[in-house]
CSV table of C-alpha atoms and ligand atoms in Angstrom, one decimal:
chain,number,residue,atom,x,y,z
A,1,MET,CA,-29.7,-7.3,18.2
A,2,GLU,CA,-30.8,-8.1,14.6
A,3,LEU,CA,-28.2,-8.3,11.9
A,4,THR,CA,-28.9,-7.3,8.3
A,5,SER,CA,-28.8,-10.0,5.6
A,6,GLU,CA,-25.4,-8.5,4.4
A,7,GLN,CA,-24.0,-8.7,8.0
A,8,GLU,CA,-25.2,-12.3,8.3
A,9,LEU,CA,-23.6,-13.2,5.0
A,10,VAL,CA,-20.2,-11.8,6.1
A,11,ARG,CA,-20.5,-13.6,9.4
A,12,ASP,CA,-21.3,-16.9,7.8
A,13,THR,CA,-18.4,-16.5,5.3
A,14,VAL,CA,-15.9,-15.8,8.0
A,15,ARG,CA,-17.2,-18.6,10.2
A,16,GLU,CA,-16.9,-21.0,7.3
A,17,PHE,CA,-13.3,-19.7,6.6
A,18,VAL,CA,-12.4,-20.2,10.3
A,19,GLU,CA,-13.9,-23.7,10.3
A,20,ASN,CA,-12.1,-24.8,7.1
A,21,GLU,CA,-8.9,-22.9,7.0
A,22,VAL,CA,-7.9,-22.1,10.6
A,23,GLY,CA,-8.6,-25.3,12.5
A,24,THR,CA,-5.9,-27.6,13.5
A,25,ASP,CA,-2.7,-25.6,13.1
A,26,VAL,CA,-3.5,-23.1,15.8
A,27,ARG,CA,-1.8,-25.1,18.6
A,28,GLU,CA,1.4,-25.5,16.5
A,29,ALA,CA,1.5,-21.8,15.6
A,30,ASP,CA,1.2,-21.1,19.3
A,31,GLU,CA,3.9,-23.5,20.3
A,32,THR,CA,6.4,-22.4,17.6
A,33,GLN,CA,5.4,-18.7,17.8
A,34,THR,CA,4.9,-18.7,14.0
A,35,PHE,CA,2.4,-16.4,12.3
A,36,PRO,CA,0.2,-18.5,9.8
A,37,GLU,CA,0.9,-16.6,6.6
A,38,ASP,CA,-1.3,-19.0,4.6
A,39,VAL,CA,-4.3,-18.0,6.7
A,40,TRP,CA,-3.4,-14.3,6.1
A,41,ASP,CA,-3.3,-15.0,2.3
A,42,GLY,CA,-6.8,-16.6,2.7
A,43,LEU,CA,-8.1,-13.5,4.4
A,44,ALA,CA,-6.7,-11.4,1.5
A,45,GLU,CA,-8.4,-13.6,-1.0
A,46,LEU,CA,-11.7,-12.8,0.7
A,47,ASP,CA,-10.8,-9.1,0.7
A,48,LEU,CA,-10.9,-9.0,4.5
A,49,THR,CA,-7.5,-7.2,4.4
A,50,GLY,CA,-9.5,-4.3,3.0
A,51,LEU,CA,-12.3,-4.2,5.5
A,52,THR,CA,-11.9,-0.5,6.3
A,53,VAL,CA,-10.7,0.6,2.9
A,54,PRO,CA,-13.0,2.5,0.6
A,55,GLU,CA,-14.4,0.6,-2.4
A,56,GLU,CA,-12.7,2.9,-4.9
A,57,PHE,CA,-9.4,1.4,-3.7
A,58,GLY,CA,-10.7,-2.1,-3.9
A,59,GLY,CA,-11.7,-2.4,-0.2
A,60,MET,CA,-15.0,-3.6,1.4
A,61,ASP,CA,-15.5,-0.4,3.5
A,62,VAL,CA,-17.7,-2.3,5.9
A,63,ASP,CA,-20.0,-0.8,8.6
A,64,GLU,CA,-18.9,-0.9,12.2
A,65,VAL,CA,-21.1,-3.8,13.2
A,66,THR,CA,-19.7,-5.9,10.3
A,67,TYR,CA,-16.2,-5.0,11.4
A,68,SER,CA,-17.0,-6.1,14.9
A,69,ILE,CA,-18.5,-9.4,13.7
A,70,VAL,CA,-15.4,-10.2,11.5
A,71,ASN,CA,-13.2,-9.7,14.5
A,72,GLU,CA,-15.3,-11.9,16.7
A,73,GLU,CA,-15.5,-14.7,14.3
A,74,LEU,CA,-11.8,-14.7,13.5
A,75,ALA,CA,-10.8,-14.5,17.2
A,76,TYR,CA,-13.1,-17.5,17.8
A,77,GLY,CA,-10.7,-19.5,15.7
A,78,HIS,CA,-7.3,-17.7,16.0
A,79,LEU,CA,-6.8,-14.6,18.1
A,80,ALA,CA,-3.3,-13.9,16.7
A,81,VAL,CA,-4.8,-13.7,13.2
A,82,ALA,CA,-7.6,-11.4,14.3
A,83,THR,CA,-5.1,-9.2,16.1
A,84,ALA,CA,-2.8,-9.0,13.1
A,85,LEU,CA,-5.8,-8.0,10.9
A,86,SER,CA,-7.2,-5.4,13.3
A,87,VAL,CA,-3.8,-3.7,13.5
A,88,HIS,CA,-3.4,-3.9,9.7
A,89,CYS,CA,-6.8,-2.2,9.6
A,90,LEU,CA,-5.7,0.5,12.1
A,91,ALA,CA,-3.0,1.3,9.5
A,92,THR,CA,-5.3,1.4,6.5
A,93,SER,CA,-7.8,3.5,8.5
A,94,CYS,CA,-5.1,6.1,9.3
A,95,ILE,CA,-4.1,6.3,5.6
A,96,ARG,CA,-7.8,6.5,4.6
A,97,GLU,CA,-8.6,9.2,7.2
A,98,PHE,CA,-5.4,11.3,7.3
A,99,GLY,CA,-3.5,10.5,4.1
A,100,SER,CA,-3.5,12.6,1.0
A,101,GLU,CA,-5.0,11.3,-2.2
A,102,SER,CA,-1.6,10.1,-3.4
A,103,HIS,CA,-0.9,8.3,-0.1
A,104,ARG,CA,-4.2,6.5,-0.6
A,105,GLU,CA,-3.5,5.6,-4.2
A,106,GLU,CA,0.0,4.5,-3.4
A,107,TRP,CA,-0.7,2.3,-0.4
A,108,LEU,CA,-4.4,1.2,-0.1
A,109,PRO,CA,-4.9,-1.0,-3.1
A,110,GLU,CA,-1.7,-3.0,-2.3
A,111,MET,CA,-2.7,-3.3,1.4
A,112,VAL,CA,-6.1,-4.6,0.3
A,113,SER,CA,-4.3,-7.3,-1.5
A,114,GLY,CA,-2.7,-8.3,1.8
A,115,ARG,CA,0.8,-7.0,1.2
A,116,PRO,CA,2.3,-4.9,2.5
A,117,VAL,CA,1.0,-5.7,5.9
A,118,GLY,CA,0.4,-2.6,8.1
A,119,ALA,CA,1.7,-1.8,11.6
A,120,PHE,CA,0.7,0.9,14.1
A,121,ALA,CA,3.6,2.2,16.2
A,122,LEU,CA,2.5,4.3,19.2
A,123,SER,CA,3.8,2.6,22.3
A,124,GLU,CA,7.4,2.9,23.6
A,125,PRO,CA,9.4,1.3,26.4
A,126,ASP,CA,8.6,4.3,28.7
A,127,ALA,CA,5.3,5.5,27.2
A,128,GLY,CA,2.4,3.0,27.1
A,129,SER,CA,-0.7,4.1,28.9
A,130,ASN,CA,0.4,7.7,28.4
A,131,PRO,CA,1.7,8.0,24.8
A,132,ALA,CA,2.2,11.7,25.3
A,133,GLU,CA,5.4,10.7,27.1
A,134,MET,CA,6.9,9.3,24.0
A,135,THR,CA,10.5,10.3,23.1
A,136,THR,CA,10.8,9.3,19.4
A,137,GLU,CA,11.6,12.4,17.5
A,138,ALA,CA,11.1,13.4,13.9
A,139,VAL,CA,13.1,16.5,13.2
A,140,ARG,CA,12.4,18.5,10.0
A,141,GLU,CA,15.5,19.0,7.8
A,142,GLY,CA,14.6,20.7,4.5
A,143,ASP,CA,12.3,18.5,2.6
A,144,GLU,CA,12.8,15.5,4.9
A,145,TYR,CA,12.1,14.4,8.5
A,146,VAL,CA,14.9,12.6,10.4
A,147,ILE,CA,13.6,10.1,12.9
A,148,ASN,CA,15.3,8.7,16.0
A,149,GLY,CA,13.8,6.5,18.7
A,150,LYS,CA,12.4,3.2,19.7
A,151,LYS,CA,8.8,1.8,19.5
A,152,GLN,CA,7.9,-1.3,21.6
A,153,TRP,CA,5.2,-4.0,21.4
A,154,ILE,CA,4.5,-3.4,17.8
A,155,THR,CA,2.1,-6.0,16.4
A,156,ASN,CA,3.1,-7.1,12.9
A,157,GLY,CA,6.5,-5.5,13.7
A,158,GLU,CA,8.4,-8.0,11.6
A,159,ARG,CA,5.8,-8.8,9.0
A,160,ALA,CA,4.8,-5.3,8.2
A,161,GLY,CA,5.8,-3.5,5.0
A,162,VAL,CA,4.5,-0.1,6.1
A,163,VAL,CA,4.3,1.5,9.5
A,164,VAL,CA,2.1,4.3,10.8
A,165,LEU,CA,4.4,6.0,13.2
A,166,PHE,CA,3.7,8.5,16.0
A,167,ALA,CA,6.6,10.8,16.9
A,168,LYS,CA,7.2,14.3,18.3
A,169,THR,CA,8.7,17.0,16.1
A,170,ASP,CA,10.2,18.4,19.3
A,171,ARG,CA,11.0,15.8,22.0
A,172,ASP,CA,10.6,18.4,24.8
A,173,ASP,CA,7.2,19.5,23.7
A,174,PRO,CA,4.3,17.0,24.3
A,175,GLU,CA,2.1,19.1,22.0
A,176,THR,CA,4.0,18.1,18.9
A,177,VAL,CA,3.0,14.4,18.4
A,178,THR,CA,2.6,13.9,14.7
A,179,GLN,CA,1.7,10.9,12.5
A,180,PHE,CA,4.0,9.7,9.7
A,181,LEU,CA,3.9,6.9,7.1
A,182,ILE,CA,7.1,4.9,7.0
A,183,PRO,CA,8.0,2.3,4.4
A,184,LYS,CA,9.5,-0.5,6.3
A,185,ASP,CA,12.5,-1.0,4.0
A,186,VAL,CA,13.8,2.6,4.6
A,187,ASP,CA,17.4,2.9,5.7
A,188,GLY,CA,18.0,3.0,9.4
A,189,LEU,CA,14.8,1.2,10.5
A,190,GLU,CA,15.5,-2.1,12.2
A,191,VAL,CA,13.4,-4.7,13.8
A,192,GLY,CA,14.6,-5.4,17.4
A,193,LYS,CA,13.6,-7.9,20.0
A,194,LYS,CA,10.7,-10.3,19.3
A,195,GLU,CA,8.7,-10.7,22.5
A,196,ASP,CA,8.3,-14.2,24.0
A,197,LYS,CA,4.7,-13.9,25.3
A,198,LEU,CA,2.4,-15.7,27.7
A,199,GLY,CA,-0.3,-15.9,25.0
A,200,LEU,CA,-1.1,-14.6,21.5
A,201,ARG,CA,2.2,-16.3,20.7
A,202,ALA,CA,1.7,-16.7,17.0
A,203,SER,CA,1.3,-12.9,16.7
A,204,ASP,CA,4.6,-11.1,15.8
A,205,THR,CA,5.3,-8.5,18.5
A,206,THR,CA,8.6,-6.6,18.2
A,207,THR,CA,10.4,-3.4,18.9
A,208,LEU,CA,11.2,-1.1,16.0
A,209,ILE,CA,14.4,1.0,16.2
A,210,PHE,CA,14.7,4.2,14.2
A,211,ASP,CA,18.3,5.3,13.7
A,212,ASP,CA,18.5,8.5,11.6
A,213,VAL,CA,15.7,7.3,9.4
A,214,ARG,CA,15.0,9.9,6.6
A,215,ILE,CA,11.6,10.2,5.0
A,216,PRO,CA,10.3,12.8,2.6
A,217,ALA,CA,8.2,15.5,4.4
A,218,GLU,CA,5.2,14.5,2.4
A,219,ASN,CA,5.1,11.3,4.4
A,220,ARG,CA,3.7,13.3,7.3
A,221,LEU,CA,0.0,12.2,7.6
A,222,THR,CA,-1.3,14.8,10.1
A,223,GLU,CA,-0.6,18.4,10.9
A,224,VAL,CA,2.2,18.8,13.4
A,225,GLY,CA,0.7,18.3,16.9
A,226,SER,CA,-2.5,16.5,15.8
A,227,GLY,CA,-1.0,13.0,16.0
A,228,LEU,CA,-2.5,12.0,19.4
A,229,LYS,CA,-6.0,13.3,18.6
A,230,ALA,CA,-5.8,11.2,15.4
A,231,ALA,CA,-4.5,8.2,17.3
A,232,PHE,CA,-7.3,8.3,19.8
A,233,SER,CA,-10.1,8.7,17.2
A,234,ILE,CA,-8.7,5.7,15.3
A,235,LEU,CA,-8.3,3.7,18.6
A,236,THR,CA,-11.9,4.1,19.5
A,237,GLY,CA,-12.8,1.8,16.6
A,238,GLY,CA,-9.7,-0.3,17.5
A,239,ARG,CA,-11.1,-0.8,21.0
A,240,ILE,CA,-14.4,-2.1,19.7
A,241,ALA,CA,-12.4,-4.5,17.6
A,242,ILE,CA,-10.5,-5.8,20.7
A,243,ALA,CA,-13.8,-6.1,22.5
A,244,SER,CA,-15.2,-8.1,19.6
A,245,GLN,CA,-12.1,-10.3,19.7
A,246,ALA,CA,-12.6,-10.8,23.5
A,247,VAL,CA,-16.2,-12.0,22.8
A,248,GLY,CA,-14.8,-14.4,20.2
A,249,VAL,CA,-12.3,-16.0,22.6
A,250,ALA,CA,-14.9,-16.1,25.3
A,251,GLN,CA,-17.4,-17.9,23.0
A,252,ALA,CA,-14.8,-20.4,22.0
A,253,ALA,CA,-14.0,-21.1,25.7
A,254,LEU,CA,-17.7,-21.4,26.6
A,255,ASP,CA,-18.4,-23.8,23.7
A,256,ALA,CA,-15.4,-26.0,24.6
A,257,ALA,CA,-16.6,-26.0,28.3
A,258,VAL,CA,-20.2,-26.9,27.4
A,259,ALA,CA,-19.1,-29.7,25.1
A,260,TYR,CA,-16.8,-31.1,27.7
A,261,ALA,CA,-19.3,-30.8,30.5
A,262,ASN,CA,-21.9,-32.8,28.5
A,263,GLU,CA,-19.4,-35.5,27.8
A,264,ARG,CA,-17.3,-35.9,31.0
A,265,GLU,CA,-18.9,-38.1,33.6
A,266,GLN,CA,-18.2,-38.1,37.3
A,267,PHE,CA,-20.3,-39.6,40.1
A,268,GLY,CA,-22.2,-41.5,37.4
A,269,GLN,CA,-23.5,-38.5,35.4
A,270,PRO,CA,-22.3,-35.9,33.0
A,271,ILE,CA,-20.7,-33.1,35.1
A,272,ILE,CA,-23.1,-30.5,33.6
A,273,GLU,CA,-25.8,-32.2,35.8
A,274,HIS,CA,-23.9,-31.1,38.9
A,275,GLN,CA,-25.5,-27.8,39.8
A,276,ALA,CA,-22.2,-26.1,40.5
A,277,VAL,CA,-21.0,-26.8,37.0
A,278,GLY,CA,-24.3,-26.0,35.3
A,279,HIS,CA,-24.5,-22.7,37.1
A,280,LYS,CA,-20.9,-21.9,36.2
A,281,LEU,CA,-21.8,-22.4,32.5
A,282,ALA,CA,-24.9,-20.3,33.0
A,283,ASP,CA,-22.8,-17.4,34.3
A,284,MET,CA,-20.3,-17.8,31.4
A,285,GLN,CA,-23.1,-17.8,28.8
A,286,THR,CA,-24.6,-14.7,30.4
A,287,ASP,CA,-21.3,-12.9,30.4
A,288,VAL,CA,-20.6,-13.7,26.8
A,289,GLN,CA,-24.0,-12.5,25.6
A,290,ALA,CA,-23.7,-9.3,27.7
A,291,ALA,CA,-20.3,-8.6,26.3
A,292,ARG,CA,-21.5,-9.2,22.8
A,293,LEU,CA,-24.5,-6.8,23.2
A,294,LEU,CA,-22.3,-4.1,24.8
A,295,THR,CA,-19.8,-4.5,21.9
A,296,ARG,CA,-22.5,-4.3,19.2
A,297,ASP,CA,-24.0,-1.3,20.9
A,298,ALA,CA,-20.6,0.4,20.8
A,299,ALA,CA,-20.2,-0.5,17.2
A,300,ARG,CA,-23.6,1.0,16.3
A,301,LYS,CA,-22.8,4.2,18.2
A,302,ASN,CA,-19.4,4.5,16.5
A,303,GLU,CA,-21.2,4.3,13.1
A,304,ASP,CA,-23.0,7.6,14.1
A,305,GLY,CA,-19.8,9.3,15.3
A,306,VAL,CA,-16.9,8.5,17.6
A,307,ASP,CA,-18.1,7.5,21.0
A,308,PRO,CA,-15.0,6.8,23.3
A,309,THR,CA,-17.1,6.0,26.4
A,310,ALA,CA,-19.2,3.3,24.6
A,311,ALA,CA,-16.0,1.8,23.2
A,312,ALA,CA,-14.3,1.9,26.6
A,313,MET,CA,-17.2,0.2,28.3
A,314,ALA,CA,-17.3,-2.5,25.6
A,315,LYS,CA,-13.5,-3.2,25.8
A,316,TYR,CA,-13.4,-3.1,29.6
A,317,PHE,CA,-16.4,-5.4,30.1
A,318,ALA,CA,-15.7,-7.8,27.2
A,319,SER,CA,-12.0,-8.3,27.9
A,320,GLU,CA,-12.5,-8.9,31.6
A,321,ALA,CA,-15.4,-11.3,30.8
A,322,ALA,CA,-13.1,-13.2,28.4
A,323,VAL,CA,-10.6,-13.7,31.1
A,324,ASP,CA,-13.2,-14.9,33.6
A,325,VAL,CA,-14.9,-17.2,31.1
A,326,ALA,CA,-11.6,-18.7,29.9
A,327,ASN,CA,-10.6,-19.2,33.6
A,328,GLU,CA,-13.9,-21.1,34.3
A,329,ALA,CA,-13.5,-23.1,31.1
A,330,VAL,CA,-10.2,-24.4,32.4
A,331,GLN,CA,-11.9,-25.2,35.7
A,332,VAL,CA,-14.7,-27.1,34.0
A,333,HIS,CA,-12.0,-29.3,32.3
A,334,GLY,CA,-10.4,-30.1,35.6
A,335,GLY,CA,-6.8,-31.4,35.2
A,336,TYR,CA,-7.2,-31.9,31.4
A,337,GLY,CA,-7.8,-28.1,31.1
A,338,TYR,CA,-4.4,-27.5,32.5
A,339,THR,CA,-2.7,-29.4,29.6
A,340,LYS,CA,-1.9,-28.5,26.0
A,341,ASP,CA,-4.2,-31.3,24.8
A,342,PHE,CA,-7.2,-29.0,25.2
A,343,ASP,CA,-7.6,-25.6,23.7
A,344,VAL,CA,-9.0,-24.0,26.8
A,345,GLU,CA,-5.5,-23.5,28.3
A,346,ARG,CA,-4.6,-21.4,25.2
A,347,TYR,CA,-7.9,-19.4,25.5
A,348,TYR,CA,-6.9,-18.7,29.1
A,349,ARG,CA,-3.5,-17.4,28.1
A,350,ASP,CA,-4.8,-15.5,25.0
A,351,ALA,CA,-7.8,-13.8,26.7
A,352,LYS,CA,-5.5,-11.9,29.1
A,353,ILE,CA,-4.0,-9.7,26.4
A,354,THR,CA,-7.4,-8.2,25.6
A,355,THR,CA,-7.4,-6.5,29.0
A,356,ILE,CA,-4.0,-4.9,28.2
A,357,TYR,CA,-3.4,-3.8,24.6
A,358,GLU,CA,-5.1,-0.7,23.0
A,359,GLY,CA,-5.5,0.6,26.5
A,360,THR,CA,-5.6,-1.4,29.8
A,361,SER,CA,-8.8,-2.0,31.7
A,362,GLU,CA,-7.7,0.8,34.1
A,363,ILE,CA,-7.4,3.2,31.3
A,364,GLN,CA,-10.8,2.2,29.9
A,365,LYS,CA,-12.3,2.9,33.4
A,366,LYS,CA,-10.5,6.3,33.4
A,367,ILE,CA,-12.2,7.2,30.1
A,368,ILE,CA,-15.6,6.1,31.4
A,369,ALA,CA,-15.2,8.0,34.7
A,370,ARG,CA,-14.0,11.1,32.8
A,371,GLU,CA,-17.4,11.2,31.0
A,372,LEU,CA,-19.3,10.7,34.2
A,373,LYS,CA,-17.4,13.7,35.8
A,374,SER,CA,-18.4,15.9,32.9
A,375,ARG,CA,-22.1,15.1,33.0
B,22,FAD,C1,1.0,-8.3,22.7
B,22,FAD,C2,1.0,-6.8,22.6
B,22,FAD,C3,0.7,-6.2,21.4
B,22,FAD,C4,0.7,-4.8,21.4
B,22,FAD,N1,0.6,-4.2,20.2
B,22,FAD,C5,0.8,-2.9,20.0
B,22,FAD,C6,0.8,-2.2,18.8
B,22,FAD,O1,0.6,-2.8,17.7
B,22,FAD,N2,1.1,-0.9,18.7
B,22,FAD,C7,1.3,-0.1,19.8
B,22,FAD,O2,1.5,1.1,19.7
B,22,FAD,N3,1.2,-0.7,21.1
B,22,FAD,C8,1.0,-2.0,21.2
B,22,FAD,N4,1.0,-2.7,22.5
B,22,FAD,C9,1.2,-1.8,23.6
B,22,FAD,C10,0.0,-1.7,24.6
B,22,FAD,O3,-1.0,-0.9,24.0
B,22,FAD,C11,0.6,-1.2,25.9
B,22,FAD,O4,1.3,-2.3,26.5
B,22,FAD,C12,-0.5,-0.8,26.9
B,22,FAD,O5,-1.1,0.4,26.4
B,22,FAD,C13,0.0,-0.6,28.3
B,22,FAD,O6,1.1,0.2,28.3
B,22,FAD,P1,2.4,-0.4,29.2
B,22,FAD,O7,2.6,-1.8,28.8
B,22,FAD,O8,3.5,0.6,29.0
B,22,FAD,O9,1.9,-0.3,30.7
B,22,FAD,P2,1.9,0.9,31.7
B,22,FAD,O10,1.3,2.1,31.0
B,22,FAD,O11,3.3,1.0,32.3
B,22,FAD,O12,0.9,0.4,32.8
B,22,FAD,C14,1.3,-0.5,33.8
B,22,FAD,C15,0.1,-0.6,34.8
B,22,FAD,O13,-0.3,0.7,35.3
B,22,FAD,C16,-1.6,1.0,35.1
B,22,FAD,N5,-1.8,2.4,34.8
B,22,FAD,C17,-1.0,3.2,34.1
B,22,FAD,N6,-1.5,4.5,34.1
B,22,FAD,C18,-2.6,4.5,34.9
B,22,FAD,C19,-3.5,5.5,35.3
B,22,FAD,N7,-3.4,6.7,34.9
B,22,FAD,N8,-4.5,5.1,36.1
B,22,FAD,C20,-4.7,3.8,36.5
B,22,FAD,N9,-3.8,2.8,36.1
B,22,FAD,C21,-2.8,3.1,35.4
B,22,FAD,C22,-2.0,0.2,33.8
B,22,FAD,O14,-3.4,0.0,33.7
B,22,FAD,C23,-1.2,-1.1,34.1
B,22,FAD,O15,-1.9,-1.9,34.9
B,22,FAD,C24,0.9,-4.0,22.5
B,22,FAD,C25,1.2,-4.7,23.8
B,22,FAD,C26,1.2,-6.1,23.8
B,22,FAD,C27,1.5,-6.7,25.2
């Protein structure tokens, strides 16, 4: 699929940024579970923290394909950074789509500047694939809402300065899920456990605990009861971003495997000359390109209106392809691939998350099957 000259320019800028600014510290960030704030500041300098923000608030307001390309290129170098950015963009998108003019003026220009970082708090300990089962409650009291509950797995949970929160106005009524905007420094909001994860270790994933948090009623972003519909429409774009990130990780694993297979010799020749290895690489290359094309197609369709099925197919295929490609990249590296001296072991651990967050592969298939049933 042809890119426009503007899309190519953004791709080249982000690629150069990844080459120059991300590089060598990724392993250390993974080992120490530390988010690279300097890289984040670099993204902000390029205005990438305003990717989905309208230009009138200082943002780039990029088209869906450009958004996909940025996610792919960043994930090629550092999945945790790409994830942090895509979640920040979920928050700015919610404020842009559902906020009032004063919400937009208050939050968007600052979020474009990189701080405050945004978080998106939908999941709970007992409500993941089915967020309608959430129990966090926001009860109206005069001009305020009083919020109690616990959110889990929140990306940017510790770093964030503002949280887009989903809560029910009546815990016993699944039809009352509503979206709110919560400044992180509000009384009663605490950051809980930081997850110690298999991969994506530099990304900050925490619980958020709401204990009698009081916010002004005007911090409600959607009408009472329209929170889940709002979440799902924003998550369609979010899933295309995750698919793009999966393509980026898969491409990184493929490139590493190809380089290694050309260099490593066994039985007197580079291992790429052994047909079993060459065919493995051919399968990997084909998977990566298929995943990219499906993802770009979903991005184009989302430009013309929300298309949950196209997004679900892209996320399902690209994330599973990333796991397969990273797995084979480790295999091509033999024993060395199983050590921390080579990046492929991290790609293998990182790739797995793309099949889980923003809806598991099983949930993506459920969305695809639902459309088939209604045909
Ligand atoms: C690193 C990380 C970062 C995350 N970031 C965020 C974030 O920023 N904000 C946020 O709100 N959430 C976030 N999440 C949460 C993530 O979206 C959920 O983990 C995910 O949606 C799955 O929910 P669950 O973990 O509760 O699994 P469950 O819903 O308990 O699912 C367990 C298994 O059952 C399967 N399953 C469940 N229901 C069905 C069904 N109907 N049909 C078939 N199979 C089914 C699932 O596919 C899965 O295999 C994050 C998670 C992780 C791990």
